[in-house]
mmCIF file of C-alpha atoms in Angstrom:
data_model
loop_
_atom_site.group_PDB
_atom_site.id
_atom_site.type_symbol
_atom_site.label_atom_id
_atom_site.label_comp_id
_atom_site.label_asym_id
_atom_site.label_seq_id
_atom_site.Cartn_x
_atom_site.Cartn_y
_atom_site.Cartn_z
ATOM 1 C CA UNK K 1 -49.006 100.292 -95.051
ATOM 2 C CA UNK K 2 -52.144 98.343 -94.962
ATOM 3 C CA UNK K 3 -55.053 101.069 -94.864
ATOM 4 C CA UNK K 4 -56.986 102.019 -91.574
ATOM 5 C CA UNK K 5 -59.718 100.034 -90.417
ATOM 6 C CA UNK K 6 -63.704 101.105 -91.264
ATOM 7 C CA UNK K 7 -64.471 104.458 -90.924
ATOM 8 C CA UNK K 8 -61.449 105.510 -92.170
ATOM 9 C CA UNK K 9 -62.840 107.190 -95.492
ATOM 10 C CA UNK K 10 -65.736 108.583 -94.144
ATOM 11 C CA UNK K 11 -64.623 112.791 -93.885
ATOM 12 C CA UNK K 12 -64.838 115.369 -96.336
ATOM 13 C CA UNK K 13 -65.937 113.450 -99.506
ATOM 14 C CA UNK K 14 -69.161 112.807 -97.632
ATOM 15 C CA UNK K 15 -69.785 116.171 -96.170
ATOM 16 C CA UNK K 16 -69.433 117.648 -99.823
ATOM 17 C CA UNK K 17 -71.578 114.309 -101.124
ATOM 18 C CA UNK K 18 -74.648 115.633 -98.154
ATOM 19 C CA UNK K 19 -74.358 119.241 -98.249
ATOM 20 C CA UNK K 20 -72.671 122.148 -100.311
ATOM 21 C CA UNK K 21 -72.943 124.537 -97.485
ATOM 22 C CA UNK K 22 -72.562 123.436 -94.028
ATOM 23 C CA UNK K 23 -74.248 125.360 -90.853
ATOM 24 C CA UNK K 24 -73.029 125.928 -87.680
ATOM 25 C CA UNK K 25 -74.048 127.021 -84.020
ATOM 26 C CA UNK K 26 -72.426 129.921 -82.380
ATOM 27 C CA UNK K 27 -70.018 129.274 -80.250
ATOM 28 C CA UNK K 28 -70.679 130.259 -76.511
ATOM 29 C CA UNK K 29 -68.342 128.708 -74.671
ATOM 30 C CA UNK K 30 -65.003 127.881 -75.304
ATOM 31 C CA UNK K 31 -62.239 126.647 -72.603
ATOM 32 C CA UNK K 32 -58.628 126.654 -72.688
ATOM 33 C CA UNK K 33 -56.807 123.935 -70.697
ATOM 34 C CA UNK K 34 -53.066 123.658 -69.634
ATOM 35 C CA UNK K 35 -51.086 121.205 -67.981
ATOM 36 C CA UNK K 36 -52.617 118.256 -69.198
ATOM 37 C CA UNK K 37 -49.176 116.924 -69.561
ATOM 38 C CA UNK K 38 -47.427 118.873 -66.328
ATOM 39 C CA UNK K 39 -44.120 119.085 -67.814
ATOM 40 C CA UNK K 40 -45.147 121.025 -70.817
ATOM 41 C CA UNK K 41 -44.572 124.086 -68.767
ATOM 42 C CA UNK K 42 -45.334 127.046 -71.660
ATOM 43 C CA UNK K 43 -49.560 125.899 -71.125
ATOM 44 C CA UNK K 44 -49.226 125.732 -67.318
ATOM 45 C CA UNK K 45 -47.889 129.207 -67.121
ATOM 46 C CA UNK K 46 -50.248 130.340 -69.427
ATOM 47 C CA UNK K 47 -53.185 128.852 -67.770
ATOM 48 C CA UNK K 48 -51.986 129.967 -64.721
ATOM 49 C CA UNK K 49 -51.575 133.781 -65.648
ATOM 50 C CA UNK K 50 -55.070 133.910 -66.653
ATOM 51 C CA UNK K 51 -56.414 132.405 -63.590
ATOM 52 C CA UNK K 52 -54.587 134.919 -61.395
ATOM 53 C CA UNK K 53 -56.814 138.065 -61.731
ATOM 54 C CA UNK K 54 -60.025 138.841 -63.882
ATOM 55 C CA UNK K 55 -57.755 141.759 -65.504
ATOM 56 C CA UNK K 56 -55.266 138.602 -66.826
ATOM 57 C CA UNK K 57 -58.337 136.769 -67.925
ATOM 58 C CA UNK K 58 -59.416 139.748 -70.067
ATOM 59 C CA UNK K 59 -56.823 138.911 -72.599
ATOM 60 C CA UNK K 60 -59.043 136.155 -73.962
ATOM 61 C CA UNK K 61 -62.290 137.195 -73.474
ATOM 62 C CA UNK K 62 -64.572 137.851 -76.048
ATOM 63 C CA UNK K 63 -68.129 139.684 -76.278
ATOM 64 C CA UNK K 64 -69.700 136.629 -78.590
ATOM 65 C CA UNK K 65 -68.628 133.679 -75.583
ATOM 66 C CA UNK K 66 -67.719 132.775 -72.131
ATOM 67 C CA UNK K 67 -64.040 131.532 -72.003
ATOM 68 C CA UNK K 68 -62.954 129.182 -69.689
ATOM 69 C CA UNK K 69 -59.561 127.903 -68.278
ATOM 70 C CA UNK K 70 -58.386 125.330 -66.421
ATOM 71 C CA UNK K 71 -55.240 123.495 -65.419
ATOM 72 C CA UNK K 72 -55.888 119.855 -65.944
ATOM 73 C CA UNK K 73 -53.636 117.653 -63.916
ATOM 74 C CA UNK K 74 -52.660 119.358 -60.726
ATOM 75 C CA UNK K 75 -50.377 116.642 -59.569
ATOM 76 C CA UNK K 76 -48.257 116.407 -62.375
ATOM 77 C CA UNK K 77 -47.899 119.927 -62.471
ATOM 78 C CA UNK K 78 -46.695 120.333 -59.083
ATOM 79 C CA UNK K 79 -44.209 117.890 -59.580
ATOM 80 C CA UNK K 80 -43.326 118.650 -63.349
ATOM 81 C CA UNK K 81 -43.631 115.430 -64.558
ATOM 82 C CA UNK K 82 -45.929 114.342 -67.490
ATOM 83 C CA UNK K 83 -48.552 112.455 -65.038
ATOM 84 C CA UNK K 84 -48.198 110.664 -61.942
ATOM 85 C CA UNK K 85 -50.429 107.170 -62.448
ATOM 86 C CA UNK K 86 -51.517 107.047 -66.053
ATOM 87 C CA UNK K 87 -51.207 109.201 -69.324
ATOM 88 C CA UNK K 88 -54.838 112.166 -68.528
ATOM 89 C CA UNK K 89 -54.609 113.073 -72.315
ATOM 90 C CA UNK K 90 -55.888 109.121 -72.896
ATOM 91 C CA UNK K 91 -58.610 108.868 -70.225
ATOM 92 C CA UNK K 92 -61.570 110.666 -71.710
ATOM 93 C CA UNK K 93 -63.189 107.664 -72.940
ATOM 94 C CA UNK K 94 -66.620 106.343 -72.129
ATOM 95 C CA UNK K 95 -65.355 103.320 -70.354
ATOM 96 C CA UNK K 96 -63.241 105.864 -67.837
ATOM 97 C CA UNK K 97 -65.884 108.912 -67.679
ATOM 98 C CA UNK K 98 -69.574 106.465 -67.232
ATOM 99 C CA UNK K 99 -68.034 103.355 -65.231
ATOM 100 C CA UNK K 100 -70.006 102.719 -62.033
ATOM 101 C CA UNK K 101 -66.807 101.847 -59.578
ATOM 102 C CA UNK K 102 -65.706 103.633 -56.812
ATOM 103 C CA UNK K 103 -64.217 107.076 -57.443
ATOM 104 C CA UNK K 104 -61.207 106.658 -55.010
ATOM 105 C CA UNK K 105 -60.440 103.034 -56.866
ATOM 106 C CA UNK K 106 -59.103 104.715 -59.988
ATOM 107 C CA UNK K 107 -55.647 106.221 -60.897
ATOM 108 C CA UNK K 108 -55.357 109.490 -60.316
ATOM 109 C CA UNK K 109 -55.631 110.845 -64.046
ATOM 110 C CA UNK K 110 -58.797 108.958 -64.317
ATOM 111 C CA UNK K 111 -60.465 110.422 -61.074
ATOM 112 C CA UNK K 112 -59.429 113.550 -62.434
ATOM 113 C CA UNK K 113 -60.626 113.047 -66.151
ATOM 114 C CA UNK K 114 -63.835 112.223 -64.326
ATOM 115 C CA UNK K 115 -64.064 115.265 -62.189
ATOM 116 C CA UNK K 116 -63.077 117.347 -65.373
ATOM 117 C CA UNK K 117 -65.955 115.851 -67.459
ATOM 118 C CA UNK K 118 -68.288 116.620 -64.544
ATOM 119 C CA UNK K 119 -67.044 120.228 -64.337
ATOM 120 C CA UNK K 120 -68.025 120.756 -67.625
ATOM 121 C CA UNK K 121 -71.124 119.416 -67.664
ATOM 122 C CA UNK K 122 -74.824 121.009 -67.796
ATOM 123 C CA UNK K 123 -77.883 120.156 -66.217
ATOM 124 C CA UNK K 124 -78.703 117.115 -68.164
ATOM 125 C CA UNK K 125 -75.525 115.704 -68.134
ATOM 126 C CA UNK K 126 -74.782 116.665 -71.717
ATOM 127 C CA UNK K 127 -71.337 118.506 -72.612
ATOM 128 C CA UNK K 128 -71.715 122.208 -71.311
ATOM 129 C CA UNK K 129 -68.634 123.794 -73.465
ATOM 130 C CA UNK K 130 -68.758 124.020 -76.961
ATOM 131 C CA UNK K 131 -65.005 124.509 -78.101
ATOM 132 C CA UNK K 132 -62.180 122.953 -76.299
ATOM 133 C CA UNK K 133 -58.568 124.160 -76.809
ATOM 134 C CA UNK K 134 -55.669 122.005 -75.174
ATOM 135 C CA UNK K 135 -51.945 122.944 -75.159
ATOM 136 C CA UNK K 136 -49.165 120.938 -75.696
ATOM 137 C CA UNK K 137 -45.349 121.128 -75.965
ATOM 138 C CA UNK K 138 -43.596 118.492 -77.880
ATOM 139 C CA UNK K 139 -39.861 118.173 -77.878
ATOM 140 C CA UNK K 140 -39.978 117.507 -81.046
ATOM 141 C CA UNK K 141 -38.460 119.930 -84.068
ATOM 142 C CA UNK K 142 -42.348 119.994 -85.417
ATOM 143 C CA UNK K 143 -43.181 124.074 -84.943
ATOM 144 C CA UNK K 144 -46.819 124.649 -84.024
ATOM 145 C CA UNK K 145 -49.603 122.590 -85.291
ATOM 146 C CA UNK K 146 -53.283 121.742 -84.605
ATOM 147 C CA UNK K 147 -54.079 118.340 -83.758
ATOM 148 C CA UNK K 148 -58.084 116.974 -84.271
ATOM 149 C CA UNK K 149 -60.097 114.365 -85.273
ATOM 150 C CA UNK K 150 -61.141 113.917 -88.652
ATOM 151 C CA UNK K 151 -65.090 112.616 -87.846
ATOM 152 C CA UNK K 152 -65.563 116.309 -86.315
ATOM 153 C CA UNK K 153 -67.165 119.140 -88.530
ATOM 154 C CA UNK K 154 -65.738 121.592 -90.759
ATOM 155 C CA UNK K 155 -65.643 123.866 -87.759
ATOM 156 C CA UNK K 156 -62.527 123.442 -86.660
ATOM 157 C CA UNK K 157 -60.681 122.883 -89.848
ATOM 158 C CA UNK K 158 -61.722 126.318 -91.060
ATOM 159 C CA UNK K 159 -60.416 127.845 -87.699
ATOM 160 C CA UNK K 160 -56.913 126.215 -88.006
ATOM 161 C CA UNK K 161 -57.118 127.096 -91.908
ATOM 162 C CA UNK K 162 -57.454 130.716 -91.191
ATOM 163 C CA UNK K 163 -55.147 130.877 -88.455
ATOM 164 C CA UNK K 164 -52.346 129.521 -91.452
ATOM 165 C CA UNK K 165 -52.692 132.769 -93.296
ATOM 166 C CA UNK K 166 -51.421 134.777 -90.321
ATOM 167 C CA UNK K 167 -49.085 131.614 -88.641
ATOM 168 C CA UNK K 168 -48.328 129.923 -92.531
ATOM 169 C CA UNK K 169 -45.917 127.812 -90.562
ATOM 170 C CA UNK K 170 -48.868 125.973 -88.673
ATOM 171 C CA UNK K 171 -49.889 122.094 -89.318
ATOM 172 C CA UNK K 172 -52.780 120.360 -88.997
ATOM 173 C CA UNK K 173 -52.673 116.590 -88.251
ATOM 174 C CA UNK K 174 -55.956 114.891 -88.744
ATOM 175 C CA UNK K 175 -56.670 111.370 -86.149
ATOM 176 C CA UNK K 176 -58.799 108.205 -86.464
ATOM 177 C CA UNK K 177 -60.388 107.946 -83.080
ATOM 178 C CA UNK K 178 -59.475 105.489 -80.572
ATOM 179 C CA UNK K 179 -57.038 104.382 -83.110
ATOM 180 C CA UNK K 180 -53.068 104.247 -83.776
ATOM 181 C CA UNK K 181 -52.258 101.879 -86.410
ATOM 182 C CA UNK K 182 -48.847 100.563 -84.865
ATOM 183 C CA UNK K 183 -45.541 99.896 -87.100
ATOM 184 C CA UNK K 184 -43.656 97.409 -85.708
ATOM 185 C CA UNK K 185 -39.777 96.078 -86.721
ATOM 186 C CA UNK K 186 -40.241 92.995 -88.232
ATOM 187 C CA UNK K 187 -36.525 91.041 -87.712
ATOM 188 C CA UNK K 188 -37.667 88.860 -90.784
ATOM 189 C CA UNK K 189 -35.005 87.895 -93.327
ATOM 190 C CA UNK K 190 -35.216 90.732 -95.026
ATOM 191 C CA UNK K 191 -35.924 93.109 -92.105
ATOM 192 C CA UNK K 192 -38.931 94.386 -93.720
ATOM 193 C CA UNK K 193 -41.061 96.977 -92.170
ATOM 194 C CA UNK K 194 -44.432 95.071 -90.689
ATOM 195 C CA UNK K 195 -47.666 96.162 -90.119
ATOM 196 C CA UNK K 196 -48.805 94.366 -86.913
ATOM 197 C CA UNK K 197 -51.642 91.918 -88.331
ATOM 198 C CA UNK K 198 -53.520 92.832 -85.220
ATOM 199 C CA UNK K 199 -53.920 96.547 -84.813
ATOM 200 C CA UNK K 200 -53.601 97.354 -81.513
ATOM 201 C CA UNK K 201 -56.074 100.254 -79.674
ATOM 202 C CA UNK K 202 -53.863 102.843 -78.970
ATOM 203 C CA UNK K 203 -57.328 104.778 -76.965
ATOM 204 C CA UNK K 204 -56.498 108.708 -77.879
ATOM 205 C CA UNK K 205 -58.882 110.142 -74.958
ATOM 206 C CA UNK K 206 -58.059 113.687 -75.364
ATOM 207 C CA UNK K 207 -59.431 116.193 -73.144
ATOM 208 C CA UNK K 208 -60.251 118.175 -76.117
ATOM 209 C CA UNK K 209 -62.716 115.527 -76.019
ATOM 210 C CA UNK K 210 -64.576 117.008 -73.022
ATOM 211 C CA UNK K 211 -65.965 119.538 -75.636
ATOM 212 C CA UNK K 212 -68.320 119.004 -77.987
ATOM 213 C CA UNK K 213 -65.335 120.076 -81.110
ATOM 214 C CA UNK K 214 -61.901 121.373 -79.833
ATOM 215 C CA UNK K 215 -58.300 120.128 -81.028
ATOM 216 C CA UNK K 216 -54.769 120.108 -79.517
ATOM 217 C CA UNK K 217 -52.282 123.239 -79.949
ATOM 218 C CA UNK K 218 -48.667 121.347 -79.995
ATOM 219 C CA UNK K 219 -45.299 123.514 -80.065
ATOM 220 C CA UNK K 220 -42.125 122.234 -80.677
ATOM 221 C CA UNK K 221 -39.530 121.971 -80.366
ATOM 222 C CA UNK K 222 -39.150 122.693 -76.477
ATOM 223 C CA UNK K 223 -37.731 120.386 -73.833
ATOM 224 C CA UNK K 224 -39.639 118.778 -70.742
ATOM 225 C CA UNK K 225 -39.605 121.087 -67.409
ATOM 226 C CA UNK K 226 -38.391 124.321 -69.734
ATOM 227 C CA UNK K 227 -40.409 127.677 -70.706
ATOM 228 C CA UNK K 228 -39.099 129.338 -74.063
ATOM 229 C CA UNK K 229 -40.406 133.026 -73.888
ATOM 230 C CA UNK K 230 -40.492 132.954 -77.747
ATOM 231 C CA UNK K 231 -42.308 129.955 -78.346
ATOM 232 C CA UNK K 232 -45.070 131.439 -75.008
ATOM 233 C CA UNK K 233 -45.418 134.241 -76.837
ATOM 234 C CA UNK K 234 -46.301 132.574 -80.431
ATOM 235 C CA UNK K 235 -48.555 130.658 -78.776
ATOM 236 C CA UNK K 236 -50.433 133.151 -77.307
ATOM 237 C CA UNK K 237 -50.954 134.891 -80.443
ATOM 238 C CA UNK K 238 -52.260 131.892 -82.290
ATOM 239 C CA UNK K 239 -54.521 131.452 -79.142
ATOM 240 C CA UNK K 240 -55.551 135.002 -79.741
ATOM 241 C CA UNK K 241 -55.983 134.159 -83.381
ATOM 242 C CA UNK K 242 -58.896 131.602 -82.723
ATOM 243 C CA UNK K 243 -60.612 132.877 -80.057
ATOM 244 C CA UNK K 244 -60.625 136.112 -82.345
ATOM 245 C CA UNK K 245 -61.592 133.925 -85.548
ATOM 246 C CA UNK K 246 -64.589 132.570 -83.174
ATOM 247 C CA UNK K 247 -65.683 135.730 -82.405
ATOM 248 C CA UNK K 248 -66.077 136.692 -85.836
ATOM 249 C CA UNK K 249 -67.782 133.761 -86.959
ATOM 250 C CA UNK K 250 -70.632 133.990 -84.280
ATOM 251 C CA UNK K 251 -70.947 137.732 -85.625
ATOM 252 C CA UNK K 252 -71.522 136.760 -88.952
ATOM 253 C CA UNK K 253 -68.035 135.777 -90.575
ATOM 254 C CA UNK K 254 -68.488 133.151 -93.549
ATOM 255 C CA UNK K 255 -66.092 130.640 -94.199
ATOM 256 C CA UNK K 256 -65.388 129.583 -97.951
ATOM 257 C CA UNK K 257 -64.901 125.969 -99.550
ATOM 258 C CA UNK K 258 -61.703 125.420 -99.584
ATOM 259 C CA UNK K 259 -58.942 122.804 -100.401
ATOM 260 C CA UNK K 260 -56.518 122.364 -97.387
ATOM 261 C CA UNK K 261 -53.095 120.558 -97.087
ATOM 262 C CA UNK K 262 -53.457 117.999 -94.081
ATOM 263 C CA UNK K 263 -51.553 115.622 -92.522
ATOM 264 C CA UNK K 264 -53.424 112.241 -91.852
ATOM 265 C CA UNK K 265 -52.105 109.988 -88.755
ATOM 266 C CA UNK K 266 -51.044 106.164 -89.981
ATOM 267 C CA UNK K 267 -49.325 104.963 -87.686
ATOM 268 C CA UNK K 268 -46.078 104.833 -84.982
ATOM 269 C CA UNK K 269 -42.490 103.242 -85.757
ATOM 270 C CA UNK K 270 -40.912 101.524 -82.664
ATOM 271 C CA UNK K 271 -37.055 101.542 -82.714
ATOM 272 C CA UNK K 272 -35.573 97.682 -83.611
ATOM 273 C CA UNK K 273 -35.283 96.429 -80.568
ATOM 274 C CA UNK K 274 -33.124 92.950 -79.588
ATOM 275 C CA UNK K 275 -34.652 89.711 -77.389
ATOM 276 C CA UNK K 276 -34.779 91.891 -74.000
ATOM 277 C CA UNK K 277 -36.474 94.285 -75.712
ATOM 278 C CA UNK K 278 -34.044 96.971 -75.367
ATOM 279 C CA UNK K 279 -33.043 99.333 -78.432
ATOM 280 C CA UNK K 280 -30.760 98.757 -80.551
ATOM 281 C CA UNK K 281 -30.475 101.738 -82.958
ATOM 282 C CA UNK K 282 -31.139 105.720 -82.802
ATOM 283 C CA UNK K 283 -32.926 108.049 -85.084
ATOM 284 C CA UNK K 284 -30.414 108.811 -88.049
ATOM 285 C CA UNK K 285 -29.056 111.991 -88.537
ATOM 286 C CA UNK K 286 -30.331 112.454 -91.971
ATOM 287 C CA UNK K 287 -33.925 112.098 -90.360
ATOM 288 C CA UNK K 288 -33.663 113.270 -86.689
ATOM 289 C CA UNK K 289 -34.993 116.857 -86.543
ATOM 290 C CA UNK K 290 -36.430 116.554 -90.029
ATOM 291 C CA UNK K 291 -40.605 116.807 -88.975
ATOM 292 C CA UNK K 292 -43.449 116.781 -91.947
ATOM 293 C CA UNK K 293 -40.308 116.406 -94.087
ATOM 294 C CA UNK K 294 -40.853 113.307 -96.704
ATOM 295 C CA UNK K 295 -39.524 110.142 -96.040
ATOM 296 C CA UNK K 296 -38.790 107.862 -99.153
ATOM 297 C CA UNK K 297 -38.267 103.972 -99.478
ATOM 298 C CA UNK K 298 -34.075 103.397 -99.664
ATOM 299 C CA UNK K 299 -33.861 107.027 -97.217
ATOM 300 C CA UNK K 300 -31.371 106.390 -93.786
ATOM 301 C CA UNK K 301 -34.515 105.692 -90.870
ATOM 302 C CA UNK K 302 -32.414 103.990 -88.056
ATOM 303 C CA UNK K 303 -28.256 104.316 -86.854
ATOM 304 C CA UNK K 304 -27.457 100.910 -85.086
ATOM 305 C CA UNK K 305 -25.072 101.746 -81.996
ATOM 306 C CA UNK K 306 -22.339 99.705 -84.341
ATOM 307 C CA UNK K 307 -22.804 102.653 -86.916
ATOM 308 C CA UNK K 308 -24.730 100.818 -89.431
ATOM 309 C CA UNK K 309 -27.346 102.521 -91.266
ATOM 310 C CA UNK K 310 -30.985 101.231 -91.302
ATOM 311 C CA UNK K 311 -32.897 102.150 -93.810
ATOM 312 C CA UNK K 312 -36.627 102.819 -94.671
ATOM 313 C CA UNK K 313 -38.116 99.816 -97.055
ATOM 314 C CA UNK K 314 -41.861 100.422 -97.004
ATOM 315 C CA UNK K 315 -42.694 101.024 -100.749
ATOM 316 C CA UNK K 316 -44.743 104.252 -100.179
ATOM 317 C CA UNK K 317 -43.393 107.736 -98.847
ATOM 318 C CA UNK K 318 -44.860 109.208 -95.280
ATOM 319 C CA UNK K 319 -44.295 112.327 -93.489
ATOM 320 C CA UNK K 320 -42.925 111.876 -89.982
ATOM 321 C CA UNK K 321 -43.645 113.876 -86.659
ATOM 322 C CA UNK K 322 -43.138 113.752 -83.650
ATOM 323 C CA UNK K 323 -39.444 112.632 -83.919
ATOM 324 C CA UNK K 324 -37.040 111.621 -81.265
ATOM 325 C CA UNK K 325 -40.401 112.936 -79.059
ATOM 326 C CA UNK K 326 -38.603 112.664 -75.614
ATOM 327 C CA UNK K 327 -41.780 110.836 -74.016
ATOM 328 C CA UNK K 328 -42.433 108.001 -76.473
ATOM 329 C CA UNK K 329 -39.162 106.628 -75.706
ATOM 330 C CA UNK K 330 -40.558 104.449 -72.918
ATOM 331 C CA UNK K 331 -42.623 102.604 -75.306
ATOM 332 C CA UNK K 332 -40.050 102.213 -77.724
ATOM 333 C CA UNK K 333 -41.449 104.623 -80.272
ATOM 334 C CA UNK K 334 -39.319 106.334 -82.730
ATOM 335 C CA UNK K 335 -41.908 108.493 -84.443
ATOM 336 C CA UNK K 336 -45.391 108.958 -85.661
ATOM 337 C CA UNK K 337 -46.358 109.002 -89.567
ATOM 338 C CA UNK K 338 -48.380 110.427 -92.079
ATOM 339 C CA UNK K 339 -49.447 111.290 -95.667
ATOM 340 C CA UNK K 340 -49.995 114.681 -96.525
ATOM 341 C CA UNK K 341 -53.243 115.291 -98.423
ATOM 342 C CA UNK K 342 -55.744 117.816 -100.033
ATOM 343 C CA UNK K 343 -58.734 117.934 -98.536
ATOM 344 C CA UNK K 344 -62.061 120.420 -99.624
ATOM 345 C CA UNK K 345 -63.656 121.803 -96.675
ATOM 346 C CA UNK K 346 -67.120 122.694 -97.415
ATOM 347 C CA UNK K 347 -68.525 126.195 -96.973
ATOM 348 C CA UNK K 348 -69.487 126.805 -93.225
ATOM 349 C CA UNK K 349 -72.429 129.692 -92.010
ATOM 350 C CA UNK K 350 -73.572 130.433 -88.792
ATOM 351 C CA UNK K 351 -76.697 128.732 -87.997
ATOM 352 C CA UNK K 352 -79.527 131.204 -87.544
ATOM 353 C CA UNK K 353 -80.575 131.485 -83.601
ATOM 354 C CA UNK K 354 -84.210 131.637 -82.452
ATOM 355 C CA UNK K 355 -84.712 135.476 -80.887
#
């Protein structure tokens, strides 16, 4: 793997370099969204009960904040597919949100990404909501895990951090912006693994973005169009968890330096693929439900449809996710991985507000 591009270093080591003790404003708004992705149907319902009746919505309201919700993409939902024009969870992006055209020219997921951002907007056009919590289903064998971007503050790595004493099982992944670093299957000679020489913008555009901090909730494993009541009711205690853990924080709760365990994005693999560009191989069985589990050089990657085993020749070890994940497939994407690191989160107090 060739590293990331600039900005890739520039986290934790800095924070700790500026500032022993970080400060933070209390949170007073917060919004949850579902449906981003309209077949991930455990979020819709979700979203949905709350917006039913204020009595619902009192489940995840707390004194310290206003908490919002909102279902994201409408269309897709109605028709339970994952969008209808474009992909809404890569359309918050400056060129999508500020551009001058005509609304009614754009896709649907970008007029809607547009009327989202202006939802949440105050009076001087400046983000309005302070925390933004997405939901996700992956059918992947992953369990839950937090999804954010490592340029943001401590502030949301101590939230998922404290949620993993309650939910040890959670991850957290940690993303470049605007940035996948794409594996490709090089059919060289030796049928090395490649880095493409020109790393390709693969724009992220969450709607967490809409926020000023927020992250992604994923749960997996859970197939498109289906609601698992198990998995719907994890969820909604780890959503408890954090709105609780906010709460506590903007009445006075410190958070400690710690060292975390993290999972840092590097890339996607793309299944080999012949001169139509169609497939040629599956996910092995050794590796195919096997999520944040290591991967080593010589380990089985790839089965060919002949039954020949492909194997995994980079030189250093990664942790895939998002396995097999049933809605990559169209792009020819086997996987996403990463390396698993220690990070040191610095020490994190709530800012004092004037009376």
């Amino acid at each position: 793997f060739k590293q990331p591009g600039p900005g890739w270093g520039l986290g934790w080591e800095a924070i700790m370099e500026s500032e022993a003790i970080k400060f933070h404003d209390p949170v007073r708004s917060l919004c949850i969204s579902g449906g981003t992705h309209g077949n991930e149907l455990n979020g819709v319902y979700m979203v949905k009960h709350w917006l039913k009746s204020d009595s619902r919505r009192r489940e995840i309201q707390r004194d310290s904040f206003q908490t919002h919700v909102v279902l994201t993409n409408l269309r897709a939902t109605e028709q339970c597919v994952r969008f209808t024009d474009v992909d809404l969870n890569r359309q918050i992006t400056p060129e999508n949100l500020f551009s001058t055209e005509e609304k009614g020219s754009y896709p649907y997921e970008i007029q809607r990404a547009r009327d989202l951002y202006s939802q949440f907007q105050d009076g001087a056009g400046e983000k309005a909501v302070d925390f933004w919590f997405d939901l996700h289903n992956t059918t992947a064998n992953t369990g839950p895990f937090f999804i954010m971007n490592h340029t943001q503050g401590p502030f949301p790595l101590h939230l998922a951090s404290h949620l993993r004493i309650k939910f040890p099982e959670i991850r957290i992944m940690l993303l470049t912006p605007g940035h996948f670093e794409k594996l490709h299957f090089g059919e060289s000679e030796d049928k090395e693994w490649k880095q493409d020489q020109a790393i390709s913008k693969f724009p992220t555009g969450s709607v967490s973005n809409i926020g000023k901090e927020g992250f992604t909730l994923e749960m997996g494993p859970l197939p498109n169009g289906i609601l698992n009541a198990s998995m719907f009711n994890l969820e909604k205690d780890i959503i408890s968890g954090v709105l609780d853990t906010v709460d506590e924080f903007n009445n006075g709760k410190e958070f400690e330096e710690k060292e975390i365990e993290v999972f840092r994005f590097l890339g996607v693999v793309h299944y080999p693929t012949d001169e139509n560009n169609e497939i040629t191989a599956m996910i092995s069985p050794d590796l195919d439900g096997n999520d944040w589990k290591p991967l080593h050089p010589g380990d089985p990657l790839f089965m060919a449809f002949n039954g020949e085993t492909i194997v995994y020749k980079e030189h250093n070890v990664v942790w895939p996710v998002f396995i097999n994940e049933a809605a990559y497939l169209h792009n020819n994407i086997a996987m996403a991985v990463t390396r698993k690191e220690k990070i040191v989160v610095p020490a994190l107090k709530l800012k004092a507000t004037q009376p």
